[in-house]
Short mmCIF file of C-alpha atoms in Angstrom, two decimals:
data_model
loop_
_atom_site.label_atom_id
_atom_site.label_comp_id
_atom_site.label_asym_id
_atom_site.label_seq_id
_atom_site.Cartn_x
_atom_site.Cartn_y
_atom_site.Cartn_z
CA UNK A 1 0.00 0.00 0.00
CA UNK A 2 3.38 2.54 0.18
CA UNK A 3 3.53 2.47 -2.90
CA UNK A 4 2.19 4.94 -5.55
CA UNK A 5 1.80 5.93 -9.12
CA UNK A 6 1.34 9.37 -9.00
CA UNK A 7 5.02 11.17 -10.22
CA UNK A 8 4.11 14.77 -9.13
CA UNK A 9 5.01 15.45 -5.33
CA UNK A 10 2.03 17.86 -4.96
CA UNK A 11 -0.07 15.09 -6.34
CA UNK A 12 1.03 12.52 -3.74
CA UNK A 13 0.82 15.03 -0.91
CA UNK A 14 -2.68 14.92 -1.99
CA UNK A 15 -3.74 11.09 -3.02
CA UNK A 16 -2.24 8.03 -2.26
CA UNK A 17 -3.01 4.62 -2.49
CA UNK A 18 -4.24 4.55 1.23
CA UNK A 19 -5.26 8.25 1.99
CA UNK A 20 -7.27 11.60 -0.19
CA UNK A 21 -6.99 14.77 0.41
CA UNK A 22 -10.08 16.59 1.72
CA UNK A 23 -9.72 19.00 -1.17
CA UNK A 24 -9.32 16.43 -3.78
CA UNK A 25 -12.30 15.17 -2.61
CA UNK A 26 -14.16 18.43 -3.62
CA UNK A 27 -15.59 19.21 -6.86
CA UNK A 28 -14.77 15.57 -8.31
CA UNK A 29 -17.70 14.16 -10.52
CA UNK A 30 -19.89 11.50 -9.29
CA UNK A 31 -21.71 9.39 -11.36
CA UNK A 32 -24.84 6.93 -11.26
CA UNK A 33 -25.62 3.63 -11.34
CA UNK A 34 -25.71 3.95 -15.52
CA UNK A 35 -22.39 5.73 -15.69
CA UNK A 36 -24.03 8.87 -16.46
CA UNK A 37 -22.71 12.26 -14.38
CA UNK A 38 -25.49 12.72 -11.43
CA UNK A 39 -23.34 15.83 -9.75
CA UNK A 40 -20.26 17.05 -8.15
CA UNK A 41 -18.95 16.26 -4.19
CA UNK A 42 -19.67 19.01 -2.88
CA UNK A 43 -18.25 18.63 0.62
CA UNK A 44 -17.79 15.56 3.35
CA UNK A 45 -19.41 15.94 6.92
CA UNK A 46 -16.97 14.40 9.03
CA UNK A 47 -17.69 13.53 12.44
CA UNK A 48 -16.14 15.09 15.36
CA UNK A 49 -16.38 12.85 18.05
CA UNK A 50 -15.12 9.36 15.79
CA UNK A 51 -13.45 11.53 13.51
CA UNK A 52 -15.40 9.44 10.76
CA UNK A 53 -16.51 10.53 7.63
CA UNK A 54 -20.18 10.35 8.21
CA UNK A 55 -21.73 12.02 4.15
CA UNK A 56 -20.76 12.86 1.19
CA UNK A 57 -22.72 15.81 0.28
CA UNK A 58 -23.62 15.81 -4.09
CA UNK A 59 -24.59 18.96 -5.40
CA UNK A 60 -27.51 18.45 -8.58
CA UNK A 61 -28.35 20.66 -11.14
CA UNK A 62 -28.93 24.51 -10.59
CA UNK A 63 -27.59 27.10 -12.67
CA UNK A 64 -24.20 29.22 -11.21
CA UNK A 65 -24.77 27.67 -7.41
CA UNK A 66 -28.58 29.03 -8.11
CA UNK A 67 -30.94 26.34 -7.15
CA UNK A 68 -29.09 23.33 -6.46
CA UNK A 69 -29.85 20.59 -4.54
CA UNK A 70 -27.73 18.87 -2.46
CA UNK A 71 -27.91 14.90 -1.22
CA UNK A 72 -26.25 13.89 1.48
CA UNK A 73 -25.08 10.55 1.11
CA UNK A 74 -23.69 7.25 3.20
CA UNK A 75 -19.85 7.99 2.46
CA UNK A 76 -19.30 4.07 2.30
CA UNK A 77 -21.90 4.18 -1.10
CA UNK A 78 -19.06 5.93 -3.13
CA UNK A 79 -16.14 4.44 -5.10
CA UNK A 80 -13.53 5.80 -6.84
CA UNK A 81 -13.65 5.04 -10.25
CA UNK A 82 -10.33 5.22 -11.99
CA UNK A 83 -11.41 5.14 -15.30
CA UNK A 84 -14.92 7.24 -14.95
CA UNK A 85 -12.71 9.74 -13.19
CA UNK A 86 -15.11 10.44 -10.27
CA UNK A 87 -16.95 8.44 -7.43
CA UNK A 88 -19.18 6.32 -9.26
CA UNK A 89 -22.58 5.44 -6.47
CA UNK A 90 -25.02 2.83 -7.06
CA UNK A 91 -27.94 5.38 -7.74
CA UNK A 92 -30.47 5.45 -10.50
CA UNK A 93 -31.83 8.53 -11.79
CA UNK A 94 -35.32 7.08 -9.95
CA UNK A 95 -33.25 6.58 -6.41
CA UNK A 96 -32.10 10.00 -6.65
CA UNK A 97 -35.73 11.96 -7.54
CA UNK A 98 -36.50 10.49 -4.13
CA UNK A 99 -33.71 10.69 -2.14
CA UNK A 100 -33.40 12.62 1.08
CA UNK A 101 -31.93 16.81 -0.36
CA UNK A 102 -31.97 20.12 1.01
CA UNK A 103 -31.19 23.54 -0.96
CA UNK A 104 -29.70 26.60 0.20
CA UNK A 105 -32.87 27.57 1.58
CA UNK A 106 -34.33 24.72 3.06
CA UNK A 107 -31.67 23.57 4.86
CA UNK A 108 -30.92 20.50 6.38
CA UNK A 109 -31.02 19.14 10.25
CA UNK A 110 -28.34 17.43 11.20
CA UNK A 111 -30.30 15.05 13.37
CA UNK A 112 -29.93 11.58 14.34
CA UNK A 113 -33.56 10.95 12.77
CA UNK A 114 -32.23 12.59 9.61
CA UNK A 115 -29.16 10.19 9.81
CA UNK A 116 -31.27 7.09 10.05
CA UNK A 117 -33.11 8.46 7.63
CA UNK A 118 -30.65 8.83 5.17
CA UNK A 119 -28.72 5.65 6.10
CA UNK A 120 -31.90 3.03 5.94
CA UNK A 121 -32.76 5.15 2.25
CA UNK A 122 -29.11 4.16 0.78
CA UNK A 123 -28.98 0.57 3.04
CA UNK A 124 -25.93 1.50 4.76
CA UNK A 125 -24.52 0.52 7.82
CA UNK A 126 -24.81 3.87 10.32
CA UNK A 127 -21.42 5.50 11.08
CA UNK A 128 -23.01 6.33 14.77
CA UNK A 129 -22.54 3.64 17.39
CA UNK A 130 -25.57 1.76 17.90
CA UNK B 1 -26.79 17.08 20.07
CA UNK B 2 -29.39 17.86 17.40
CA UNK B 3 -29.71 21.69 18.05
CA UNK B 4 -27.32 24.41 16.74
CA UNK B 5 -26.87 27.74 17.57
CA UNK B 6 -26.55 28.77 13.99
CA UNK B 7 -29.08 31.03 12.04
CA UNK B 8 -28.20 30.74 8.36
CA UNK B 9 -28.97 27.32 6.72
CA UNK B 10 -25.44 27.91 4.85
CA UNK B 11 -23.53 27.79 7.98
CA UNK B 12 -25.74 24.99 9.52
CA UNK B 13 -25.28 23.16 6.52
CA UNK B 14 -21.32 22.96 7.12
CA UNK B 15 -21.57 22.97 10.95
CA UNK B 16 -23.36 21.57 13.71
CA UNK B 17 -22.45 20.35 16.52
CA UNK B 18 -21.96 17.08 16.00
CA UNK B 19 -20.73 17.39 12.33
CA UNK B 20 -18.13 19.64 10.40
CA UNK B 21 -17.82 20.26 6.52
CA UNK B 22 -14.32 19.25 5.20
CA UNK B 23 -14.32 22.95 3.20
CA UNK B 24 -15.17 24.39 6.90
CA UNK B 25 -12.06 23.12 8.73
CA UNK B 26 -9.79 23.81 5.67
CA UNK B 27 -8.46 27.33 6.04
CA UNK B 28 -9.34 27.60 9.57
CA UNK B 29 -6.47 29.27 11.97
CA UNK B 30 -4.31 26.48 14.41
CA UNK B 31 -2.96 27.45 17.93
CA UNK B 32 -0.37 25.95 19.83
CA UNK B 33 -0.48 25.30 23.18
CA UNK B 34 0.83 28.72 24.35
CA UNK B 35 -2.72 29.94 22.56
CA UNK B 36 -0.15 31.67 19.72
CA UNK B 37 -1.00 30.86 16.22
CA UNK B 38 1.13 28.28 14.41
CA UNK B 39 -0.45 27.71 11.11
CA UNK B 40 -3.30 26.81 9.02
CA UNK B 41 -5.22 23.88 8.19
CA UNK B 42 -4.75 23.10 5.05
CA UNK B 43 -6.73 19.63 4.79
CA UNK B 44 -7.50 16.35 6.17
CA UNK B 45 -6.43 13.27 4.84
CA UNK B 46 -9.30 10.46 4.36
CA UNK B 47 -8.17 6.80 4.99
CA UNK B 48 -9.82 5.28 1.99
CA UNK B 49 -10.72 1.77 3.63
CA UNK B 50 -12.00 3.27 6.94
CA UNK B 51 -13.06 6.44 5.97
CA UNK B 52 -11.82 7.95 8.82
CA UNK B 53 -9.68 11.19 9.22
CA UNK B 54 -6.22 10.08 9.57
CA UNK B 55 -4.55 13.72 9.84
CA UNK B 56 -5.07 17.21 9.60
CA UNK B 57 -2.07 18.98 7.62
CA UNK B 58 -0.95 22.27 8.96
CA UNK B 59 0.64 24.76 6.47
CA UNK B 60 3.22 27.03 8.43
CA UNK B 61 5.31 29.53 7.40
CA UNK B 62 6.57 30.64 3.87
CA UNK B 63 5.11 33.68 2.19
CA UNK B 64 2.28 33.72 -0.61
CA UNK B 65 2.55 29.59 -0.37
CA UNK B 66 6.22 29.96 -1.29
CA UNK B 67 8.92 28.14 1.15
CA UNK B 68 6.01 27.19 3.56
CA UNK B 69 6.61 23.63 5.88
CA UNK B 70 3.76 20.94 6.06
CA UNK B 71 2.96 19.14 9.78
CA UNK B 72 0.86 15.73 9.38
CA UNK B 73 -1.28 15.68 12.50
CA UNK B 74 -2.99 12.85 13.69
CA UNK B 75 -6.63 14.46 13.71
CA UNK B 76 -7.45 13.45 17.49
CA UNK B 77 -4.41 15.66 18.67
CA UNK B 78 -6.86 18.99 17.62
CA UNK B 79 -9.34 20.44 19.15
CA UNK B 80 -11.44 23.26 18.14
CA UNK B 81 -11.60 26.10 20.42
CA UNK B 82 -14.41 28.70 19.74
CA UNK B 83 -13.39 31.38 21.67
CA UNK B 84 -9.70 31.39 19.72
CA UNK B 85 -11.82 30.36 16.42
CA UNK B 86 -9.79 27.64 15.54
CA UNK B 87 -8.01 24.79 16.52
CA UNK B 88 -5.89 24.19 19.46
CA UNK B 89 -3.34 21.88 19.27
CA UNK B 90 -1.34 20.63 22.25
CA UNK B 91 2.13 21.91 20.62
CA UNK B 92 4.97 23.87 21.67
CA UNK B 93 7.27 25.96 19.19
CA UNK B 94 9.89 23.18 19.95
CA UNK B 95 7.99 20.43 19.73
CA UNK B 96 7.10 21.62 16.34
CA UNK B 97 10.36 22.38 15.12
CA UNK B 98 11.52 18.76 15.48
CA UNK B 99 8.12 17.35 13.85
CA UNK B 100 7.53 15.59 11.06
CA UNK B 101 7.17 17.74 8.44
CA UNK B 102 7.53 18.09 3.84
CA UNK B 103 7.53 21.46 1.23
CA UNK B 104 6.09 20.81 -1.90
CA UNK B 105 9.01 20.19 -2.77
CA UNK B 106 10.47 17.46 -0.83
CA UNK B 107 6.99 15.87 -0.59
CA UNK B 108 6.02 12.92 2.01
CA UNK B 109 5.77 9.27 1.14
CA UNK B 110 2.47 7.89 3.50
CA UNK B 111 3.56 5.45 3.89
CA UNK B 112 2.93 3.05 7.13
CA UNK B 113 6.48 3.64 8.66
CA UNK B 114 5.67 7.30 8.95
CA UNK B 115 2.24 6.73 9.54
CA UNK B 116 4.16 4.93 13.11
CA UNK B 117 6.63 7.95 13.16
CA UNK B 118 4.06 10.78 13.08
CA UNK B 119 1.35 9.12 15.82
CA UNK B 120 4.08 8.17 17.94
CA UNK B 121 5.47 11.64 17.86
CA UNK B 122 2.33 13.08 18.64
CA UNK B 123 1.77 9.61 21.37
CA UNK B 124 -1.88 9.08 19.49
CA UNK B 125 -3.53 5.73 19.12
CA UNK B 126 -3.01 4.96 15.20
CA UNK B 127 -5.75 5.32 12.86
CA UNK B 128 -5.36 2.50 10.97
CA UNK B 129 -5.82 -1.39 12.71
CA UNK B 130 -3.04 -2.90 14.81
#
């Protein structure tokens, strides 16, 4: 796992084999179940107390940050995808019209009922202890 | 845990107080234990497998991101202080000066051995199983 591909030291300081940046993270495309682009990673909500990565938060559509919506998703959903160049997530188009979002003027609570919420929708194992 | 003392939905969206956005804690000021300012955070680095924060990187010194040194932290070592607005770190001018650090342009190899190096410097339990 030392090992690494990437020839540029910048690069490395920012991706290994093991470890990513938090701002590589950002911006990178994400794409559906169908290989088609669904968004961009916006952000990742880490945890404080476990110091786990508990979302990845996609940005959707909108126009110039205008009227986006943004998902919050089970971390553990996304892989890299070397080839796609972006996390690819086992979403549908369909999975996504429903999924748990928020804009910029709704909001979104934080709560543990939102977090179960969002876990059970995606089938993922909750990063809080339970 | 669920409540937050923030009005706008933009800041609650990066912060609560359970959760932080990764974009939130990159930027943001860190003090050493004598309260003076020592750097600034310039990301966290995601353990792939785990996805758990493995270290904060501190950016200190240099001018206009010329010349400036790199500290791997483990992440447990900071805590964020509200009344300083930003992270506290439990490190003294010395202790810094004989840490672990890269420039861009010596770089840092991640690998496992300094992975050991950096958390036993710091005396944190590693990130990654053992």
């Amino acid at each position: 796992m030392a090992t690494t591909m990437n020839t540029s030291n910048e690069v490395q300081a920012r991706e290994t084999s093991s470890l990513i940046g938090s701002d590589k993270v950002e911006g990178t495309a994400v794409y559906g179940a169908d290989q088609k682009r669904i968004g961009n990673l916006e952000r990742v909500m880490i945890d404080k107390m476990s110091g786990k990565v508990a979302y990845a938060v996609i940005s959707f559509g909108g126009f110039m940050g205008m009227g986006e919506d943004y998902y919050p998703v089970p971390w553990p959903t996304l892989k890299y995808d070397p080839q796609l160049g972006g996390y690819l997530c086992n979403l549908t188009r369909d999975k996504l019209d429903n999924a748990p979002k928020y804009s910029k003027s709704t909001g979104w609570s934080w709560t543990r009922e939102n977090d179960q919420r969002v876990y059970d929708y995606y089938g993922a194992a909750p990063y809080w202890g339970v």
